[in-house]
Amino acid sequence: MVRRLASQVHRQAARLLRSQYLKVEPAWYRAVLAYPPIPLPSRAPPSRSAFDLPPDRNQRALKTKRFGTPQPLPIHYLEDDVRKQFFKDHPFEAFRPVSLVEGGGVADEHPIIGKEWIRLRQRGRNPSAEDAIKFTVNLHKYHEIPLSKSYAQAVAQFRSLRSEHQIATKTAALEAEAYGAVFAPTEIERGFAKEQEALENWSSKAEMDAGAIAARKRWKAIVERTGAVGSQWTKGQDYVRLWQEGVRPTYAPSLTEPTPTGPTAEEVAETADFMGVKVAR
């Protein structure tokens, strides 16, 4: 059965008109001829080369697949495989500071490339991780060296150049210190200093907290004695004895004695007329 594609409907209609199977042109025929649809079906992936396709057995299936769920095709570069293996073998290279600020344009490619690039030192005595990755791919593509051997060769040269650079840097720093140079503390030394300061603050704070707790434990109440001098506490026996004898306490005269300026309770009761009726006595 012939597949009916949306982009070929007007062509099929033209063939039917030429064969006089259709006597009258459809109403949409001229409009579709003026504005034809896209040449490929909307769900079909565009054609692409095999440069960035993964080297597996499904390349033919990826190229010929035209319908189904629209999904992006996988993109594969040899540099990605080398980069993954390189950072797996050298994880601390990912912590080296790298400037992410770009200039006005993309930097030009290094002039030493292709068959002329046979040593990693040709691009500098302090290569970066990307230089080692590009050198591996360059050896594999232009010098026809297997990828495993080219990777081993590039990594060996990278490590030797890094060790030379490290030894040279330490030697130069020792020479400068011998001539009286004073260097600023490094980031590691700053980190250790901040950690030591935090530990000292923590210990001093703990001592202050311990002193405050000891001060609270040493606190005692100071009571002002208002009784007779030399009197002792009788555990409430005097109070009970006076209560049994009918003697009322006199330590709160404001509650038991009337104020000198106001009337007494008896005087208020005799003169008050709460119900509006004067009670005769």
mmCIF file of C-alpha atoms in Angstrom:
data_model
loop_
_atom_site.group_PDB
_atom_site.id
_atom_site.type_symbol
_atom_site.label_atom_id
_atom_site.label_comp_id
_atom_site.label_asym_id
_atom_site.label_seq_id
_atom_site.Cartn_x
_atom_site.Cartn_y
_atom_site.Cartn_z
ATOM 1 C CA MET A 1 0.000 0.000 0.000
ATOM 2 C CA VAL A 2 1.343 3.409 -0.983
ATOM 3 C CA ARG A 3 2.097 5.714 1.934
ATOM 4 C CA ARG A 4 0.086 8.931 1.935
ATOM 5 C CA LEU A 5 2.273 11.802 3.063
ATOM 6 C CA ALA A 6 0.913 15.258 3.697
ATOM 7 C CA SER A 7 3.675 16.858 1.632
ATOM 8 C CA GLN A 8 2.754 14.817 -1.466
ATOM 9 C CA VAL A 9 -1.022 15.318 -1.593
ATOM 10 C CA HIS A 10 -0.860 18.061 -4.220
ATOM 11 C CA ARG A 11 1.433 15.901 -6.374
ATOM 12 C CA GLN A 12 -0.972 13.005 -6.186
ATOM 13 C CA ALA A 13 -3.807 15.373 -7.109
ATOM 14 C CA ALA A 14 -1.796 16.622 -10.126
ATOM 15 C CA ARG A 15 -1.285 13.053 -11.335
ATOM 16 C CA LEU A 16 -4.997 12.328 -10.954
ATOM 17 C CA LEU A 17 -5.874 15.468 -12.909
ATOM 18 C CA ARG A 18 -3.478 14.540 -15.736
ATOM 19 C CA SER A 19 -5.009 11.114 -15.973
ATOM 20 C CA GLN A 20 -8.470 12.770 -15.966
ATOM 21 C CA TYR A 21 -9.478 10.728 -12.943
ATOM 22 C CA LEU A 22 -10.439 14.026 -11.313
ATOM 23 C CA LYS A 23 -12.601 16.153 -13.632
ATOM 24 C CA VAL A 24 -12.528 19.331 -11.491
ATOM 25 C CA GLU A 25 -9.632 20.799 -9.591
ATOM 26 C CA PRO A 26 -10.077 20.764 -5.810
ATOM 27 C CA ALA A 27 -10.652 24.139 -4.150
ATOM 28 C CA TRP A 28 -7.361 23.930 -2.295
ATOM 29 C CA TYR A 29 -5.226 22.885 -5.287
ATOM 30 C CA ARG A 30 -4.045 26.328 -6.462
ATOM 31 C CA ALA A 31 -3.376 27.520 -2.915
ATOM 32 C CA VAL A 32 -1.221 24.489 -2.149
ATOM 33 C CA LEU A 33 0.701 24.946 -5.411
ATOM 34 C CA ALA A 34 1.404 28.576 -4.444
ATOM 35 C CA TYR A 35 2.456 27.656 -0.897
ATOM 36 C CA PRO A 36 3.663 24.053 -0.944
ATOM 37 C CA PRO A 37 4.248 22.236 2.358
ATOM 38 C CA ILE A 38 7.683 21.425 3.701
ATOM 39 C CA PRO A 39 9.505 18.782 1.659
ATOM 40 C CA LEU A 40 9.894 16.427 4.643
ATOM 41 C CA PRO A 41 7.192 15.150 6.951
ATOM 42 C CA SER A 42 6.932 17.182 10.135
ATOM 43 C CA ARG A 43 7.845 14.208 12.321
ATOM 44 C CA ALA A 44 10.811 13.009 10.294
ATOM 45 C CA PRO A 45 14.327 13.955 11.504
ATOM 46 C CA PRO A 46 16.424 16.034 9.100
ATOM 47 C CA SER A 47 19.176 14.349 7.169
ATOM 48 C CA ARG A 48 22.623 14.485 8.767
ATOM 49 C CA SER A 49 26.083 13.096 8.225
ATOM 50 C CA ALA A 50 27.655 10.306 10.228
ATOM 51 C CA PHE A 51 30.330 12.634 11.673
ATOM 52 C CA ASP A 52 28.770 13.016 15.109
ATOM 53 C CA LEU A 53 26.822 9.750 15.275
ATOM 54 C CA PRO A 54 27.847 7.139 17.857
ATOM 55 C CA PRO A 55 29.894 4.282 16.355
ATOM 56 C CA ASP A 56 27.445 1.493 17.074
ATOM 57 C CA ARG A 57 25.445 -0.987 15.045
ATOM 58 C CA ASN A 58 22.302 1.161 15.095
ATOM 59 C CA GLN A 59 23.598 3.838 12.710
ATOM 60 C CA ARG A 60 21.576 2.465 9.844
ATOM 61 C CA ALA A 61 18.480 2.299 12.017
ATOM 62 C CA LEU A 62 19.017 5.895 13.139
ATOM 63 C CA LYS A 63 19.377 7.064 9.536
ATOM 64 C CA THR A 64 16.368 5.216 8.174
ATOM 65 C CA LYS A 65 13.990 5.880 11.079
ATOM 66 C CA ARG A 66 11.495 8.472 9.902
ATOM 67 C CA PHE A 67 8.344 8.052 11.971
ATOM 68 C CA GLY A 68 7.391 7.390 15.564
ATOM 69 C CA THR A 69 7.858 9.492 18.644
ATOM 70 C CA PRO A 70 9.921 12.579 17.763
ATOM 71 C CA GLN A 71 13.132 12.364 19.789
ATOM 72 C CA PRO A 72 16.456 14.107 19.341
ATOM 73 C CA LEU A 73 19.108 11.913 17.795
ATOM 74 C CA PRO A 74 22.196 11.198 19.905
ATOM 75 C CA ILE A 75 25.251 13.358 19.268
ATOM 76 C CA HIS A 76 28.636 11.790 19.788
ATOM 77 C CA TYR A 77 32.132 13.251 19.614
ATOM 78 C CA LEU A 78 35.369 11.414 20.194
ATOM 79 C CA GLU A 79 36.564 14.220 22.470
ATOM 80 C CA ASP A 80 33.721 13.442 24.918
ATOM 81 C CA ASP A 81 34.934 9.864 25.427
ATOM 82 C CA VAL A 82 38.533 11.009 25.926
ATOM 83 C CA ARG A 83 37.433 13.802 28.295
ATOM 84 C CA LYS A 84 35.394 11.398 30.406
ATOM 85 C CA GLN A 85 38.309 8.984 30.767
ATOM 86 C CA PHE A 86 40.811 11.791 31.412
ATOM 87 C CA PHE A 87 38.867 13.337 34.305
ATOM 88 C CA LYS A 88 38.224 9.884 35.703
ATOM 89 C CA ASP A 89 42.002 9.336 35.863
ATOM 90 C CA HIS A 90 42.754 12.947 36.964
ATOM 91 C CA PRO A 91 39.782 14.093 39.092
ATOM 92 C CA PHE A 92 41.650 17.002 40.712
ATOM 93 C CA GLU A 93 42.177 18.679 37.339
ATOM 94 C CA ALA A 94 38.530 19.729 37.498
ATOM 95 C CA PHE A 95 39.313 21.925 40.555
ATOM 96 C CA ARG A 96 41.873 24.087 38.781
ATOM 97 C CA PRO A 97 40.583 27.666 38.279
ATOM 98 C CA VAL A 98 39.523 28.419 34.733
ATOM 99 C CA SER A 99 38.450 31.819 33.435
ATOM 100 C CA LEU A 100 34.935 31.756 31.973
ATOM 101 C CA VAL A 101 35.091 35.318 30.618
ATOM 102 C CA GLU A 102 35.102 35.424 26.839
ATOM 103 C CA GLY A 103 36.431 38.193 24.695
ATOM 104 C CA GLY A 104 34.816 39.916 21.770
ATOM 105 C CA GLY A 105 35.114 36.831 19.586
ATOM 106 C CA VAL A 106 36.055 33.189 19.568
ATOM 107 C CA ALA A 107 39.766 32.559 19.914
ATOM 108 C CA ASP A 108 41.533 31.356 16.805
ATOM 109 C CA GLU A 109 42.746 27.791 16.550
ATOM 110 C CA HIS A 110 46.348 27.192 17.508
ATOM 111 C CA PRO A 111 48.601 27.222 14.432
ATOM 112 C CA ILE A 112 50.254 23.933 15.431
ATOM 113 C CA ILE A 113 47.675 21.294 14.548
ATOM 114 C CA GLY A 114 47.337 18.193 12.436
ATOM 115 C CA LYS A 115 50.447 16.298 11.409
ATOM 116 C CA GLU A 116 52.719 19.086 12.689
ATOM 117 C CA TRP A 117 51.583 18.494 16.282
ATOM 118 C CA ILE A 118 53.716 15.575 17.450
ATOM 119 C CA ARG A 119 54.624 16.710 20.987
ATOM 120 C CA LEU A 120 52.391 18.189 23.670
ATOM 121 C CA ARG A 121 55.179 20.635 24.604
ATOM 122 C CA GLN A 122 54.647 22.433 21.275
ATOM 123 C CA ARG A 123 51.674 24.256 22.799
ATOM 124 C CA GLY A 124 53.400 25.323 26.003
ATOM 125 C CA ARG A 125 55.226 24.029 29.042
ATOM 126 C CA ASN A 126 52.109 24.197 31.239
ATOM 127 C CA PRO A 127 49.354 22.430 29.255
ATOM 128 C CA SER A 128 45.766 22.291 30.381
ATOM 129 C CA ALA A 129 43.424 19.318 30.476
ATOM 130 C CA GLU A 130 41.811 20.354 27.183
ATOM 131 C CA ASP A 131 45.225 20.476 25.514
ATOM 132 C CA ALA A 132 45.865 16.863 26.524
ATOM 133 C CA ILE A 133 42.429 15.817 25.224
ATOM 134 C CA LYS A 134 42.951 17.568 21.877
ATOM 135 C CA PHE A 135 46.422 16.083 21.571
ATOM 136 C CA THR A 136 44.995 12.584 22.078
ATOM 137 C CA VAL A 137 42.405 13.064 19.326
ATOM 138 C CA ASN A 138 45.013 14.656 17.054
ATOM 139 C CA LEU A 139 47.326 11.638 17.385
ATOM 140 C CA HIS A 140 44.430 9.293 16.640
ATOM 141 C CA LYS A 141 43.144 11.176 13.587
ATOM 142 C CA TYR A 142 46.238 12.529 11.858
ATOM 143 C CA HIS A 143 48.928 10.064 12.920
ATOM 144 C CA GLU A 144 46.728 6.928 12.730
ATOM 145 C CA ILE A 145 47.636 5.753 16.236
ATOM 146 C CA PRO A 146 45.087 3.612 18.097
ATOM 147 C CA LEU A 147 43.056 5.600 20.567
ATOM 148 C CA SER A 148 44.316 3.692 23.614
ATOM 149 C CA LYS A 149 47.967 4.222 22.672
ATOM 150 C CA SER A 150 47.450 7.869 21.754
ATOM 151 C CA TYR A 151 45.723 8.449 25.099
ATOM 152 C CA ALA A 152 48.556 6.778 27.024
ATOM 153 C CA GLN A 153 51.146 8.838 25.121
ATOM 154 C CA ALA A 154 49.306 12.115 25.690
ATOM 155 C CA VAL A 155 48.770 11.428 29.400
ATOM 156 C CA ALA A 156 52.440 10.531 29.906
ATOM 157 C CA GLN A 157 53.584 13.785 28.303
ATOM 158 C CA PHE A 158 50.964 15.760 30.248
ATOM 159 C CA ARG A 159 52.128 14.353 33.592
ATOM 160 C CA SER A 160 55.804 14.955 32.845
ATOM 161 C CA LEU A 161 55.153 18.583 31.860
ATOM 162 C CA ARG A 162 53.037 19.150 34.972
ATOM 163 C CA SER A 163 55.736 17.714 37.243
ATOM 164 C CA GLU A 164 58.409 19.888 35.583
ATOM 165 C CA HIS A 165 56.228 22.979 36.032
ATOM 166 C CA GLN A 166 55.549 22.160 39.694
ATOM 167 C CA ILE A 167 59.245 21.620 40.506
ATOM 168 C CA ALA A 168 60.221 24.807 38.683
ATOM 169 C CA THR A 169 57.551 26.810 40.554
ATOM 170 C CA LYS A 170 58.654 25.518 43.975
ATOM 171 C CA THR A 171 62.321 26.183 43.177
ATOM 172 C CA ALA A 172 61.550 29.747 42.074
ATOM 173 C CA ALA A 173 59.539 30.359 45.274
ATOM 174 C CA LEU A 174 62.420 29.074 47.446
ATOM 175 C CA GLU A 175 64.900 31.297 45.610
ATOM 176 C CA ALA A 176 62.642 34.331 46.062
ATOM 177 C CA GLU A 177 62.253 33.638 49.795
ATOM 178 C CA ALA A 178 66.023 33.306 50.098
ATOM 179 C CA TYR A 179 66.386 36.810 48.659
ATOM 180 C CA GLY A 180 63.837 38.205 51.158
ATOM 181 C CA ALA A 181 60.548 37.957 49.321
ATOM 182 C CA VAL A 182 57.424 37.621 51.440
ATOM 183 C CA PHE A 183 54.403 35.929 49.872
ATOM 184 C CA ALA A 184 50.803 36.460 50.860
ATOM 185 C CA PRO A 185 49.049 33.527 52.525
ATOM 186 C CA THR A 186 47.532 31.030 50.165
ATOM 187 C CA GLU A 187 43.873 30.037 50.132
ATOM 188 C CA ILE A 188 44.673 26.911 52.162
ATOM 189 C CA GLU A 189 46.506 28.968 54.793
ATOM 190 C CA ARG A 190 43.595 31.431 54.956
ATOM 191 C CA GLY A 191 41.232 28.539 55.477
ATOM 192 C CA PHE A 192 43.340 27.129 58.305
ATOM 193 C CA ALA A 193 43.540 30.582 59.952
ATOM 194 C CA LYS A 194 39.758 31.017 59.848
ATOM 195 C CA GLU A 195 39.278 27.533 61.256
ATOM 196 C CA GLN A 196 41.705 28.240 64.110
ATOM 197 C CA GLU A 197 39.960 31.540 64.881
ATOM 198 C CA ALA A 198 36.587 29.781 65.004
ATOM 199 C CA LEU A 199 37.994 27.136 67.383
ATOM 200 C CA GLU A 200 39.422 29.799 69.709
ATOM 201 C CA ASN A 201 36.138 31.716 69.757
ATOM 202 C CA TRP A 202 34.298 28.503 70.523
ATOM 203 C CA SER A 203 36.616 27.656 73.451
ATOM 204 C CA SER A 204 36.367 31.176 74.905
ATOM 205 C CA LYS A 205 32.595 31.112 74.595
ATOM 206 C CA ALA A 206 32.498 27.756 76.395
ATOM 207 C CA GLU A 207 34.608 29.233 79.229
ATOM 208 C CA MET A 208 32.297 32.234 79.519
ATOM 209 C CA ASP A 209 29.261 29.955 79.657
ATOM 210 C CA ALA A 210 30.929 27.848 82.380
ATOM 211 C CA GLY A 211 31.736 31.023 84.385
ATOM 212 C CA ALA A 212 28.142 32.232 84.126
ATOM 213 C CA ILE A 213 26.854 28.856 85.355
ATOM 214 C CA ALA A 214 29.289 28.937 88.321
ATOM 215 C CA ALA A 215 28.201 32.486 89.147
ATOM 216 C CA ARG A 216 24.567 31.438 89.197
ATOM 217 C CA LYS A 217 25.403 28.540 91.497
ATOM 218 C CA ARG A 218 27.192 30.897 93.935
ATOM 219 C CA TRP A 219 24.199 33.228 94.171
ATOM 220 C CA LYS A 220 22.405 33.464 97.536
ATOM 221 C CA ALA A 221 19.474 35.510 98.735
ATOM 222 C CA ILE A 222 20.049 38.494 101.017
ATOM 223 C CA VAL A 223 17.057 39.065 103.333
ATOM 224 C CA GLU A 224 16.637 42.240 105.340
ATOM 225 C CA ARG A 225 15.599 41.358 108.881
ATOM 226 C CA THR A 226 13.088 43.765 110.428
ATOM 227 C CA GLY A 227 12.541 41.956 113.712
ATOM 228 C CA ALA A 228 14.263 42.512 117.012
ATOM 229 C CA VAL A 229 17.985 42.194 117.147
ATOM 230 C CA GLY A 230 19.067 38.775 118.276
ATOM 231 C CA SER A 231 15.655 37.164 117.675
ATOM 232 C CA GLN A 232 15.598 33.694 116.237
ATOM 233 C CA TRP A 233 13.122 31.844 114.105
ATOM 234 C CA THR A 234 10.696 29.823 116.171
ATOM 235 C CA LYS A 235 9.359 27.756 113.266
ATOM 236 C CA GLY A 236 5.956 29.444 113.587
ATOM 237 C CA GLN A 237 5.340 28.454 117.210
ATOM 238 C CA ASP A 238 4.981 32.066 118.399
ATOM 239 C CA TYR A 239 2.487 32.782 115.622
ATOM 240 C CA VAL A 240 0.344 29.760 116.593
ATOM 241 C CA ARG A 241 0.485 30.677 120.291
ATOM 242 C CA LEU A 242 -0.646 34.217 119.621
ATOM 243 C CA TRP A 243 -3.400 32.972 117.339
ATOM 244 C CA GLN A 244 -4.695 30.641 120.043
ATOM 245 C CA GLU A 245 -4.664 33.488 122.559
ATOM 246 C CA GLY A 246 -6.681 35.672 120.166
ATOM 247 C CA VAL A 247 -3.957 38.178 119.483
ATOM 248 C CA ARG A 248 -4.147 39.406 115.935
ATOM 249 C CA PRO A 249 -0.894 39.997 114.040
ATOM 250 C CA THR A 250 0.322 43.566 113.762
ATOM 251 C CA TYR A 251 2.808 43.147 110.889
ATOM 252 C CA ALA A 252 0.268 44.643 108.394
ATOM 253 C CA PRO A 253 -1.361 47.631 110.120
ATOM 254 C CA SER A 254 -2.580 49.064 106.842
ATOM 255 C CA LEU A 255 -5.017 46.154 106.521
ATOM 256 C CA THR A 256 -6.278 46.126 110.116
ATOM 257 C CA GLU A 257 -6.225 49.768 111.153
ATOM 258 C CA PRO A 258 -8.140 52.591 109.451
ATOM 259 C CA THR A 259 -6.325 55.367 107.735
ATOM 260 C CA PRO A 260 -6.190 58.644 109.736
ATOM 261 C CA THR A 261 -7.792 60.682 106.955
ATOM 262 C CA GLY A 262 -10.775 58.467 106.078
ATOM 263 C CA PRO A 263 -13.842 57.354 108.093
ATOM 264 C CA THR A 264 -14.014 53.984 109.769
ATOM 265 C CA ALA A 265 -16.133 51.095 108.602
ATOM 266 C CA GLU A 266 -18.653 51.592 111.435
ATOM 267 C CA GLU A 267 -19.138 55.267 110.545
ATOM 268 C CA VAL A 268 -19.749 54.399 106.907
ATOM 269 C CA ALA A 269 -22.313 51.728 107.883
ATOM 270 C CA GLU A 270 -24.214 54.111 110.180
ATOM 271 C CA THR A 271 -24.519 56.921 107.640
ATOM 272 C CA ALA A 272 -25.036 54.856 104.485
ATOM 273 C CA ASP A 273 -28.511 54.341 103.017
ATOM 274 C CA PHE A 274 -28.034 51.772 100.261
ATOM 275 C CA MET A 275 -31.765 51.006 99.654
ATOM 276 C CA GLY A 276 -32.930 54.596 99.918
ATOM 277 C CA VAL A 277 -34.707 53.928 103.244
ATOM 278 C CA LYS A 278 -33.305 55.312 106.442
ATOM 279 C CA VAL A 279 -33.203 52.727 109.119
ATOM 280 C CA ALA A 280 -34.197 54.057 112.522
ATOM 281 C CA ARG A 281 -32.371 52.839 115.524
#
